[in-house]
Amino acid sequence: MNEHDSERMKRMLESLGYAEAPERADADLILFNTCSIRESADSRFIAHLGEAKRLKSEDPDRVVGVGGCWAQSVKEDVFRQFPFVDVAFGPGQVHKLAEFLTSDSLTAQGFFEFEGFTGHLPDKRARDFHAWMQISVGCNSVCSYCIVPSTRGREVSRPFGELVAEARRLAEDGVRELTLLGQNVNSYGRDLRPERASFADLLHAVDAVGGLERIRYTSPHPKDMREDVIRAHAELPSLCEHIHLPLQSGSSRVLKAMRRTYDRGRYLDRVALIREHVPDCALTTDIIVGFPGETDAEFEETLAVVEEVGYDGAFTFVFSPRRGTAAATLEGHVPHPVKIERMERLVEAVQRRARERAQRFVGRTLDVLVEGPSRNDPTRLRGRTRHNKVVNFAGLAAPGEIVDVAITAATSQTLTGEESLVSRATAA
Ligand code: SAH
Ligand code: SF4
């Protein structure tokens, strides 16, 4: 979501005549789009802000701006703590940045009331063939560890017709892969009046848009993951065989304390339904270790789910207490060394299972959307499968093309292969 918002900020600044400076020290405007999801994001940002302060003192005409979730969570306090900041705004007020920059105002200003979807602003895509589409903002869940509901506010869905029109426009503009974005995409549309639309309806409508070869979305919430959405993966040609289904914990007791509103059984039931309808579907997840009160036995339950499901990948996080959240004040703080040890064991299990799972691709020929040169070896290409696996391969294709790649090897993270030049010759 932050990447999406940053792309919109960049485009907005371009329309005001700004261009990206090669170095921070050369910039007239230093703008931060902040994240506050974990403490580490905050502390890294504070270090950057220190540098901005120094640069501003060298050249007081420089403007320092702070947008995003951190700004929203501290609001007007930002000006008390960091008086050199000129403008601050939350995730729903990105357009206010333009107003500030074009006004004559010399006084610091903050904008923190939700006023509009960042998705309404024109985009500046990092890759011509991929776009993000914000389908909703905010979150109505109350996960006890999470700062998002307080920084991004209540959930608001964008109108159905507007999204389908945007998808059509993006496809006409050369986009081949579209990722639908929301904090809980499955609850899309519940707040729309008078029209009623579900997330599955939206998937069907976007799939019907010609030219979009791949549709993805993030994140679904297991509590709202319904059969119609799972079936859509089997039915809709462009909806990719990959679902990111955040687990958080494999212990029902911990899930309850996290206020996730599903238990281990319900989660595994969703996984079984996915495997039934889309047997080859890649599954990835988010897991938190060291939630307050998490016992060794409860952590073992998380490991057991990892073993049982066999994820194709996972984002793993050490619990980070966030200001204003219920979990921040819970008893039963897990000691740091215990958290680290659990994390190491978790990562080992995730990677081992992912490596095992990835072997199913070896020997197959998969559709790969080419992104550009491979990061480690620029004589090779890098792309992604519909399962969202990165593939490094020998080939001749250009970025944005979808080509057949014969997979020859697989690790937990990446696949290796060769572009099938026979099919290329036939296609030509
Ligand atoms: N709306 C998405 C998640 C957004 S945050 C969802 O519910 O799936 C992305 C991930 O960050 C979460 O899934 C969670 O695993 C992690 N996370 C959020 N708050 C955290 C915290 N306080 N400490 C550690 N990890 C956290
Ligand atoms: Fe945070 Fe939970 Fe909402 Fe995801 S569903 S954004 S984890 S409160």
Coordinates of C-alpha atoms in Angstrom, one line a residue, residues 43-222:
S43 CA 13.5 4.1 14.2
R44 CA 14.9 3.9 10.7
F45 CA 12.8 6.9 9.7
I46 CA 13.9 9.0 12.7
A47 CA 17.5 8.6 11.6
H48 CA 16.6 9.8 8.1
L49 CA 14.7 12.7 9.6
G50 CA 17.9 13.7 11.4
E51 CA 19.7 14.0 8.1
A52 CA 16.8 16.1 6.7
K53 CA 17.2 18.4 9.7
R54 CA 20.9 18.9 8.9
L55 CA 20.2 19.6 5.3
K56 CA 17.5 22.0 6.1
S57 CA 19.8 23.9 8.4
E58 CA 22.3 24.3 5.6
D59 CA 19.5 25.6 3.3
P60 CA 16.4 26.9 5.1
D61 CA 14.5 27.2 1.8
R62 CA 14.4 23.5 1.5
V63 CA 11.0 22.0 2.3
V64 CA 10.7 18.9 4.5
G65 CA 7.5 16.9 4.2
V66 CA 6.3 13.8 6.1
G67 CA 3.4 11.7 4.8
G68 CA 1.9 8.3 5.6
C69 CA 1.1 6.3 8.7
W70 CA 3.8 7.5 11.1
A71 CA 2.7 11.1 10.4
Q72 CA -0.9 10.1 11.0
S73 CA -0.1 8.4 14.3
V74 CA 1.7 11.4 15.8
K75 CA -0.4 14.1 14.1
E76 CA 0.3 17.7 15.2
D77 CA 3.0 16.4 17.6
V78 CA 5.3 16.1 14.7
F79 CA 5.7 19.9 14.6
R80 CA 6.5 20.0 18.4
Q81 CA 9.0 17.2 18.2
F82 CA 10.5 18.1 14.8
P83 CA 10.0 21.9 14.3
F84 CA 11.9 21.8 11.0
V85 CA 9.1 19.8 9.3
D86 CA 7.1 22.0 7.0
V87 CA 4.2 19.8 6.0
A88 CA 2.8 16.6 7.4
F89 CA -0.2 14.5 6.2
G90 CA -1.8 11.2 6.7
P91 CA -2.5 8.5 4.1
G92 CA -5.9 10.0 3.2
Q93 CA -4.6 13.5 2.5
V94 CA -1.9 13.1 -0.1
H95 CA -3.6 15.6 -2.4
K96 CA -3.1 18.3 0.3
L97 CA 0.7 18.1 -0.3
A98 CA 0.1 19.7 -3.7
E99 CA -2.1 22.5 -2.1
F100 CA 0.6 23.2 0.4
L101 CA 3.4 23.3 -2.2
T102 CA 1.5 25.7 -4.4
S103 CA 0.3 28.0 -1.7
D104 CA 2.3 31.0 -0.3
S105 CA 2.1 29.6 3.2
L106 CA 5.3 29.7 5.1
T107 CA 3.9 28.2 8.3
A108 CA 4.0 24.5 9.0
Q109 CA 0.8 22.6 8.2
G110 CA -0.6 19.3 9.0
F111 CA -3.5 17.4 7.3
F112 CA -4.9 14.4 9.1
E113 CA -8.6 14.0 8.2
F114 CA -9.5 11.3 5.7
E115 CA -10.6 13.2 2.6
G116 CA -10.0 11.0 -0.4
F117 CA -8.5 7.8 -1.9
T118 CA -4.8 8.1 -2.9
G119 CA -5.9 5.8 -5.7
H120 CA -7.8 8.8 -7.2
L121 CA -4.5 10.5 -8.0
P122 CA -2.7 9.7 -11.3
D123 CA -0.1 6.9 -10.9
K124 CA 3.5 6.7 -11.8
R125 CA 4.2 3.1 -12.3
A126 CA 7.6 1.6 -11.5
R127 CA 7.0 -0.9 -14.3
D128 CA 4.8 -0.1 -17.3
F129 CA 3.2 -3.5 -17.3
H130 CA 2.3 -3.7 -13.6
A131 CA -0.2 -1.5 -11.7
W132 CA -1.6 -1.3 -8.2
M133 CA -5.3 -0.6 -7.8
Q134 CA -6.5 0.6 -4.4
I135 CA -9.9 -0.9 -3.9
S136 CA -10.5 0.2 -0.4
V137 CA -8.8 2.2 2.4
G138 CA -8.8 1.6 6.1
C139 CA -9.6 -1.5 8.2
N140 CA -12.6 -2.3 10.4
S141 CA -10.8 -5.2 12.2
V142 CA -9.3 -4.7 15.6
C143 CA -6.3 -7.0 15.7
S144 CA -4.8 -6.3 19.0
Y145 CA -1.2 -5.8 17.8
C146 CA -2.0 -3.6 14.8
I147 CA -1.6 0.2 14.4
V148 CA -3.3 0.3 10.9
P149 CA -6.9 0.9 12.0
S150 CA -5.7 4.0 13.9
T151 CA -3.5 5.3 11.0
R152 CA -5.7 4.4 8.0
G153 CA -9.1 4.7 9.6
R154 CA -12.4 2.9 9.0
E155 CA -12.8 0.9 5.9
V156 CA -14.2 2.7 2.8
S157 CA -14.6 0.9 -0.5
R158 CA -14.2 2.6 -3.8
P159 CA -17.2 2.4 -6.1
F160 CA -17.4 -0.7 -8.2
G161 CA -17.9 1.0 -11.6
E162 CA -15.0 3.4 -10.9
L163 CA -12.7 0.4 -10.3
V164 CA -13.8 -1.5 -13.4
A165 CA -13.3 1.7 -15.4
E166 CA -9.8 2.2 -13.9
A167 CA -8.9 -1.4 -14.7
R168 CA -10.0 -0.9 -18.3
R169 CA -8.0 2.3 -18.6
L170 CA -4.9 0.6 -17.2
A171 CA -5.2 -2.3 -19.6
E172 CA -5.5 0.1 -22.5
D173 CA -2.4 1.8 -21.2
G174 CA -0.4 -1.5 -21.5
V175 CA -0.8 -2.9 -18.0
R176 CA -0.7 -6.7 -18.1
E177 CA -0.6 -7.5 -14.3
L178 CA -2.9 -5.7 -11.8
T179 CA -2.7 -6.1 -8.0
L180 CA -5.8 -5.1 -6.1
L181 CA -5.0 -3.6 -2.8
G182 CA -6.8 -3.3 0.5
Q183 CA -6.2 -4.2 4.2
N184 CA -8.9 -6.7 4.0
V185 CA -9.9 -7.2 0.4
N186 CA -12.6 -9.8 1.2
S187 CA -14.7 -7.2 2.9
Y188 CA -14.7 -5.0 -0.2
G189 CA -18.1 -3.6 -1.1
R190 CA -20.0 -4.2 2.2
D191 CA -20.2 -0.5 2.8
L192 CA -21.3 0.5 -0.7
R193 CA -24.8 2.0 -1.0
P194 CA -27.1 1.7 -2.9
E195 CA -25.1 -0.7 -5.1
R196 CA -24.1 -3.9 -3.4
A197 CA -21.0 -5.7 -4.6
S198 CA -18.8 -8.4 -3.2
F199 CA -15.1 -8.9 -3.7
A200 CA -15.8 -12.0 -5.9
D201 CA -18.0 -9.8 -8.1
L202 CA -15.2 -7.4 -8.5
L203 CA -12.8 -10.2 -9.4
H204 CA -15.2 -11.4 -12.1
A205 CA -15.6 -7.9 -13.5
V206 CA -11.9 -7.2 -13.6
D207 CA -11.2 -10.6 -15.1
A208 CA -13.6 -9.7 -18.0
V209 CA -11.4 -6.6 -18.9
G210 CA -9.5 -7.5 -22.0
G211 CA -5.7 -7.3 -21.9
L212 CA -5.2 -7.9 -18.2
E213 CA -3.4 -11.3 -18.2
R214 CA -2.7 -11.5 -14.5
I215 CA -4.8 -10.4 -11.5
R216 CA -3.5 -10.5 -7.9
Y217 CA -4.7 -9.1 -4.6
T218 CA -3.5 -8.5 -1.1
S219 CA -4.4 -9.1 1.6
P220 CA -7.4 -11.3 2.2
H221 CA -8.4 -11.9 5.9
P222 CA -9.0 -15.6 6.7

